[in-house]
PDB file of C-alpha atoms in Angstrom:
ATOM      1  CA  MET A   1     -65.528 -24.026  67.240  1.00 52.00           C
ATOM      2  CA  SER A   2     -63.330 -23.791  63.585  1.00 63.00           C
ATOM      3  CA  ARG A   3     -66.565 -22.965  62.202  1.00 64.00           C
ATOM      4  CA  LEU A   4     -67.430 -20.411  63.918  1.00 62.00           C
ATOM      5  CA  ARG A   5     -64.312 -18.677  63.671  1.00 62.00           C
ATOM      6  CA  LEU A   6     -64.291 -19.775  59.889  1.00 58.00           C
ATOM      7  CA  MET A   7     -67.535 -17.630  59.902  1.00 59.00           C
ATOM      8  CA  MET A   8     -65.737 -14.833  61.982  1.00 56.00           C
ATOM      9  CA  ILE A   9     -63.430 -14.440  59.591  1.00 54.00           C
ATOM     10  CA  SER A  10     -65.022 -13.977  56.467  1.00 54.00           C
ATOM     11  CA  ASN A  11     -67.904 -11.724  58.267  1.00 49.00           C
ATOM     12  CA  ILE A  12     -64.529  -9.243  58.819  1.00 50.00           C
ATOM     13  CA  ALA A  13     -63.317 -10.323  55.696  1.00 46.00           C
ATOM     14  CA  ILE A  14     -66.719  -8.838  53.941  1.00 46.00           C
ATOM     15  CA  ILE A  15     -66.227  -6.052  55.980  1.00 43.00           C
ATOM     16  CA  LEU A  16     -63.446  -4.891  55.179  1.00 40.00           C
ATOM     17  CA  LEU A  17     -63.912  -5.544  50.909  1.00 42.00           C
ATOM     18  CA  CYS A  18     -66.843  -3.296  51.759  1.00 40.00           C
ATOM     19  CA  PHE A  19     -65.200  -0.745  53.236  1.00 38.00           C
ATOM     20  CA  GLY A  20     -62.235  -0.891  50.237  1.00 38.00           C
ATOM     21  CA  THR A  21     -64.807  -0.608  47.686  1.00 38.00           C
ATOM     22  CA  ALA A  22     -66.080   1.984  49.928  1.00 38.00           C
ATOM     23  CA  ALA A  23     -62.521   3.620  49.775  1.00 37.00           C
ATOM     24  CA  GLN A  24     -61.918   3.586  46.521  1.00 44.00           C
ATOM     25  CA  GLY A  25     -65.256   6.955  45.856  1.00 54.00           C
ATOM     26  CA  GLN A  26     -65.608   8.313  43.031  1.00 54.00           C
ATOM     27  CA  LYS A  27     -64.170   8.354  39.556  1.00 54.00           C
ATOM     28  CA  ASP A  28     -63.068  10.513  36.706  1.00 45.00           C
ATOM     29  CA  PRO A  29     -64.834  10.703  33.498  1.00 45.00           C
ATOM     30  CA  TRP A  30     -61.962   8.375  32.158  1.00 46.00           C
ATOM     31  CA  GLY A  31     -61.667   5.539  35.237  1.00 54.00           C
ATOM     32  CA  ASN A  32     -59.413   6.816  36.965  1.00 49.00           C
ATOM     33  CA  PRO A  33     -59.967   6.794  40.831  1.00 51.00           C
ATOM     34  CA  ILE A  34     -60.603  10.755  42.443  1.00 46.00           C
ATOM     35  CA  LEU A  35     -58.655  10.048  46.125  1.00 44.00           C
ATOM     36  CA  SER A  36     -55.522   8.805  44.002  1.00 41.00           C
ATOM     37  CA  TRP A  37     -55.352  12.137  43.150  1.00 39.00           C
ATOM     38  CA  PHE A  38     -54.303  13.559  45.969  1.00 37.00           C
ATOM     39  CA  ARG A  39     -51.374  12.500  47.799  1.00 35.00           C
ATOM     40  CA  VAL A  40     -51.833  14.474  51.062  1.00 33.00           C
ATOM     41  CA  ARG A  41     -55.186  13.580  52.006  1.00 37.00           C
ATOM     42  CA  PRO A  42     -58.705  12.793  50.228  1.00 39.00           C
ATOM     43  CA  PRO A  43     -61.055  15.622  49.583  1.00 40.00           C
ATOM     44  CA  GLN A  44     -63.815  16.359  51.235  1.00 42.00           C
ATOM     45  CA  LYS A  45     -66.484  16.448  48.590  1.00 46.00           C
ATOM     46  CA  VAL A  46     -65.248  16.301  44.415  1.00 46.00           C
ATOM     47  CA  THR A  47     -68.217  16.889  42.169  1.00 47.00           C
ATOM     48  CA  ILE A  48     -68.091  16.101  38.082  1.00 46.00           C
ATOM     49  CA  VAL A  49     -69.454  18.589  36.439  1.00 45.00           C
ATOM     50  CA  ASN A  50     -68.255  17.795  32.730  1.00 43.00           C
ATOM     51  CA  LYS A  51     -64.864  16.207  31.136  1.00 42.00           C
ATOM     52  CA  LEU A  52     -63.080  19.661  31.683  1.00 37.00           C
ATOM     53  CA  GLU A  53     -64.703  20.412  35.314  1.00 37.00           C
ATOM     54  CA  TYR A  54     -64.386  19.336  38.711  1.00 40.00           C
ATOM     55  CA  ARG A  55     -64.963  20.890  41.802  1.00 42.00           C
ATOM     56  CA  VAL A  56     -63.453  19.934  44.668  1.00 40.00           C
ATOM     57  CA  ASP A  57     -64.185  20.919  47.869  1.00 38.00           C
ATOM     58  CA  MET A  58     -60.035  20.220  50.517  1.00 34.00           C
ATOM     59  CA  GLY A  59     -62.716  21.775  53.838  1.00 32.00           C
ATOM     60  CA  LEU A  60     -60.702  23.908  55.369  1.00 26.00           C
ATOM     61  CA  HIS A  61     -57.283  23.630  53.159  1.00 28.00           C
ATOM     62  CA  CYS A  62     -57.783  24.519  49.198  1.00 30.00           C
ATOM     63  CA  LYS A  63     -60.771  24.742  47.215  1.00 30.00           C
ATOM     64  CA  LEU A  64     -60.484  24.256  43.319  1.00 32.00           C
ATOM     65  CA  THR A  65     -63.607  26.101  42.147  1.00 31.00           C
ATOM     66  CA  ARG A  66     -63.426  25.499  38.689  1.00 30.00           C
ATOM     67  CA  LEU A  67     -61.418  24.103  35.854  1.00 31.00           C
ATOM     68  CA  ASP A  68     -63.160  24.692  32.367  1.00 28.00           C
ATOM     69  CA  LEU A  69     -60.966  26.224  28.891  1.00 25.00           C
ATOM     70  CA  GLY A  70     -58.650  29.309  29.080  1.00 28.00           C
ATOM     71  CA  LEU A  71     -54.895  29.205  29.244  1.00 30.00           C
ATOM     72  CA  ASN A  72     -53.271  28.250  26.710  1.00 29.00           C
ATOM     73  CA  ILE A  73     -49.957  26.077  27.185  1.00 29.00           C
ATOM     74  CA  THR A  74     -47.648  25.191  24.548  1.00 28.00           C
ATOM     75  CA  GLN A  75     -44.767  22.256  24.654  1.00 28.00           C
ATOM     76  CA  TYR A  76     -43.385  20.065  22.250  1.00 24.00           C
ATOM     77  CA  GLY A  77     -45.485  21.212  19.431  1.00 25.00           C
ATOM     78  CA  ALA A  78     -49.044  20.200  20.965  1.00 27.00           C
ATOM     79  CA  SER A  79     -51.252  22.899  22.187  1.00 27.00           C
ATOM     80  CA  ILE A  80     -53.351  22.267  25.205  1.00 29.00           C
ATOM     81  CA  SER A  81     -56.249  24.323  26.811  1.00 30.00           C
ATOM     82  CA  HIS A  82     -57.452  24.775  29.981  1.00 32.00           C
ATOM     83  CA  GLY A  83     -57.911  26.540  32.683  1.00 32.00           C
ATOM     84  CA  PHE A  84     -58.834  27.275  36.231  1.00 33.00           C
ATOM     85  CA  THR A  85     -59.819  29.891  39.070  1.00 32.00           C
ATOM     86  CA  VAL A  86     -58.644  28.901  42.584  1.00 34.00           C
ATOM     87  CA  THR A  87     -60.123  29.707  46.203  1.00 33.00           C
ATOM     88  CA  ARG A  88     -57.758  30.206  49.370  1.00 33.00           C
ATOM     89  CA  LEU A  89     -59.506  28.666  52.079  1.00 33.00           C
ATOM     90  CA  GLY A  90     -57.316  28.151  55.686  1.00 34.00           C
ATOM     91  CA  SER A  91     -53.690  27.679  56.017  1.00 34.00           C
ATOM     92  CA  PRO A  92     -51.944  27.219  52.498  1.00 33.00           C
ATOM     93  CA  GLN A  93     -49.642  24.260  53.156  1.00 32.00           C
ATOM     94  CA  MET A  94     -51.878  22.134  50.761  1.00 34.00           C
ATOM     95  CA  TRP A  95     -51.843  21.031  47.303  1.00 36.00           C
ATOM     96  CA  CYS A  96     -53.890  18.681  45.312  1.00 37.00           C
ATOM     97  CA  ARG A  97     -54.012  17.646  42.358  1.00 38.00           C
ATOM     98  CA  VAL A  98     -56.757  17.806  39.127  1.00 38.00           C
ATOM     99  CA  SER A  99     -56.605  15.351  36.739  1.00 38.00           C
ATOM    100  CA  TRP A 100     -58.008  16.939  33.397  1.00 38.00           C
ATOM    101  CA  LYS A 101     -58.054  16.002  29.298  1.00 39.00           C
ATOM    102  CA  ASP A 102     -58.048  18.153  25.845  1.00 38.00           C
ATOM    103  CA  PRO A 103     -60.039  16.842  23.522  1.00 39.00           C
ATOM    104  CA  GLU A 104     -58.708  17.780  20.929  1.00 40.00           C
ATOM    105  CA  ALA A 105     -54.788  17.556  21.993  1.00 38.00           C
ATOM    106  CA  ASN A 106     -56.109  14.130  23.112  1.00 37.00           C
ATOM    107  CA  VAL A 107     -53.512  14.425  25.882  1.00 36.00           C
ATOM    108  CA  LEU A 108     -54.874  13.335  29.834  1.00 37.00           C
ATOM    109  CA  ALA A 109     -52.051  15.683  31.928  1.00 37.00           C
ATOM    110  CA  THR A 110     -51.882  16.867  35.521  1.00 38.00           C
ATOM    111  CA  THR A 111     -52.649  19.762  37.399  1.00 38.00           C
ATOM    112  CA  ILE A 112     -51.139  20.403  40.886  1.00 38.00           C
ATOM    113  CA  ILE A 113     -51.851  23.623  42.996  1.00 37.00           C
ATOM    114  CA  PHE A 114     -49.679  24.649  45.666  1.00 35.00           C
ATOM    115  CA  PHE A 115     -50.765  26.802  48.372  1.00 31.00           C
ATOM    116  CA  ASN A 116     -46.707  27.640  49.485  1.00 30.00           C
ATOM    117  CA  ALA A 117     -44.951  29.830  51.702  1.00 28.00           C
ATOM    118  CA  LEU A 118     -42.566  30.873  48.880  1.00 29.00           C
ATOM    119  CA  TRP A 119     -44.557  32.571  46.964  1.00 30.00           C
ATOM    120  CA  GLY A 120     -46.493  34.921  49.474  1.00 30.00           C
ATOM    121  CA  ASP A 121     -47.720  36.113  52.897  1.00 30.00           C
ATOM    122  CA  GLU A 122     -50.121  34.995  55.192  1.00 31.00           C
ATOM    123  CA  ASP A 123     -52.082  38.131  53.249  1.00 29.00           C
ATOM    124  CA  HIS A 124     -51.696  37.384  50.026  1.00 28.00           C
ATOM    125  CA  CYS A 125     -50.665  33.517  49.637  1.00 29.00           C
ATOM    126  CA  HIS A 126     -50.116  32.635  46.122  1.00 31.00           C
ATOM    127  CA  PRO A 127     -50.872  29.309  44.214  1.00 33.00           C
ATOM    128  CA  GLU A 128     -48.695  28.307  42.393  1.00 33.00           C
ATOM    129  CA  CYS A 129     -49.170  25.770  39.492  1.00 32.00           C
ATOM    130  CA  VAL A 130     -47.836  22.623  37.912  1.00 31.00           C
ATOM    131  CA  TYR A 131     -48.282  21.913  34.988  1.00 31.00           C
ATOM    132  CA  GLU A 132     -47.247  17.875  33.656  1.00 31.00           C
ATOM    133  CA  ILE A 133     -47.897  16.210  30.312  1.00 28.00           C
ATOM    134  CA  ASN A 134     -47.725  12.379  31.039  1.00 28.00           C
ATOM    135  CA  THR A 135     -45.469  11.841  27.789  1.00 27.00           C
ATOM    136  CA  HIS A 136     -42.832  13.382  28.653  1.00 29.00           C
ATOM    137  CA  GLY A 137     -40.378  14.334  31.709  1.00 30.00           C
ATOM    138  CA  TYR A 138     -40.800  17.832  32.451  1.00 32.00           C
ATOM    139  CA  GLN A 139     -43.404  20.209  33.095  1.00 35.00           C
ATOM    140  CA  LYS A 140     -44.152  23.884  32.919  1.00 38.00           C
ATOM    141  CA  TYR A 141     -44.781  25.603  35.704  1.00 38.00           C
ATOM    142  CA  THR A 142     -46.698  29.121  36.218  1.00 35.00           C
ATOM    143  CA  ASN A 143     -46.165  31.304  39.060  1.00 34.00           C
ATOM    144  CA  VAL A 144     -48.754  34.519  40.067  1.00 31.00           C
ATOM    145  CA  ASN A 145     -46.172  36.895  38.103  1.00 31.00           C
ATOM    146  CA  GLN A 146     -46.291  34.668  35.145  1.00 32.00           C
ATOM    147  CA  SER A 147     -42.918  33.414  35.150  1.00 34.00           C
ATOM    148  CA  GLU A 148     -42.308  30.367  33.913  1.00 37.00           C
ATOM    149  CA  GLY A 149     -40.258  27.132  32.640  1.00 36.00           C
ATOM    150  CA  TYR A 150     -39.638  23.612  32.832  1.00 33.00           C
ATOM    151  CA  LYS A 151     -38.241  21.464  35.141  1.00 34.00           C
ATOM    152  CA  PRO A 152     -37.517  17.648  35.616  1.00 31.00           C
ATOM    153  CA  TRP A 153     -39.624  15.523  36.903  1.00 29.00           C
ATOM    154  CA  GLU A 154     -36.933  13.991  39.743  1.00 30.00           C
ATOM    155  CA  ASN A 155     -36.645  17.723  41.060  1.00 30.00           C
ATOM    156  CA  PHE A 156     -39.906  18.724  41.248  1.00 31.00           C
ATOM    157  CA  VAL A 157     -40.148  15.959  43.798  1.00 30.00           C
ATOM    158  CA  LYS A 158     -37.498  17.407  46.019  1.00 29.00           C
ATOM    159  CA  TRP A 159     -39.194  20.625  45.657  1.00 30.00           C
ATOM    160  CA  ARG A 160     -42.753  19.898  46.499  1.00 32.00           C
ATOM    161  CA  ASP A 161     -41.646  19.689  49.470  1.00 31.00           C
ATOM    162  CA  PHE A 162     -41.519  23.410  50.667  1.00 30.00           C
ATOM    163  CA  SER A 163     -45.512  23.596  49.940  1.00 32.00           C
ATOM    164  CA  ARG A 164     -46.274  22.058  53.527  1.00 33.00           C
ATOM    165  CA  ARG A 165     -44.240  24.587  55.228  1.00 33.00           C
ATOM    166  CA  ARG A 166     -46.430  26.834  57.594  1.00 30.00           C
ATOM    167  CA  LEU A 167     -46.683  30.404  57.570  1.00 28.00           C
ATOM    168  CA  ARG A 168     -45.395  32.198  59.927  1.00 28.00           C
TER     169      ARG A 168
END
């Protein structure tokens, strides 16, 4: 009886281990689990094109179609070049996070795409973009109207909750 119970426990442990390994899923070019980028829910599909380009499908929520060179940001004397295009799909209360790295500046940072009700209505939903430089405690953010500024990370953690509001 004890041997049977031990076999059952070991089988359950093996199954859980397999599920845990599968749940980790794909990793970015630097070895970070892609699922850890998304704080709301994991994406349906992630395709790594190269170190500066990802194709991320969030199903009915949002879709990041390209991440490439194009937008120049200067902070603390370090120039970081990147860009992206966003296609809105369905409800805009979702936001997703994508890691990227500039080979010239050698900086690993994060791009957070917002779909929130504060910057637009149902017909004109404006994504808000927040850029985090991991070596500093501030982010440079830019909205659709090209206004920009810096916010401490502590304030941003509270401020990001607005992205979960539903459009009316």
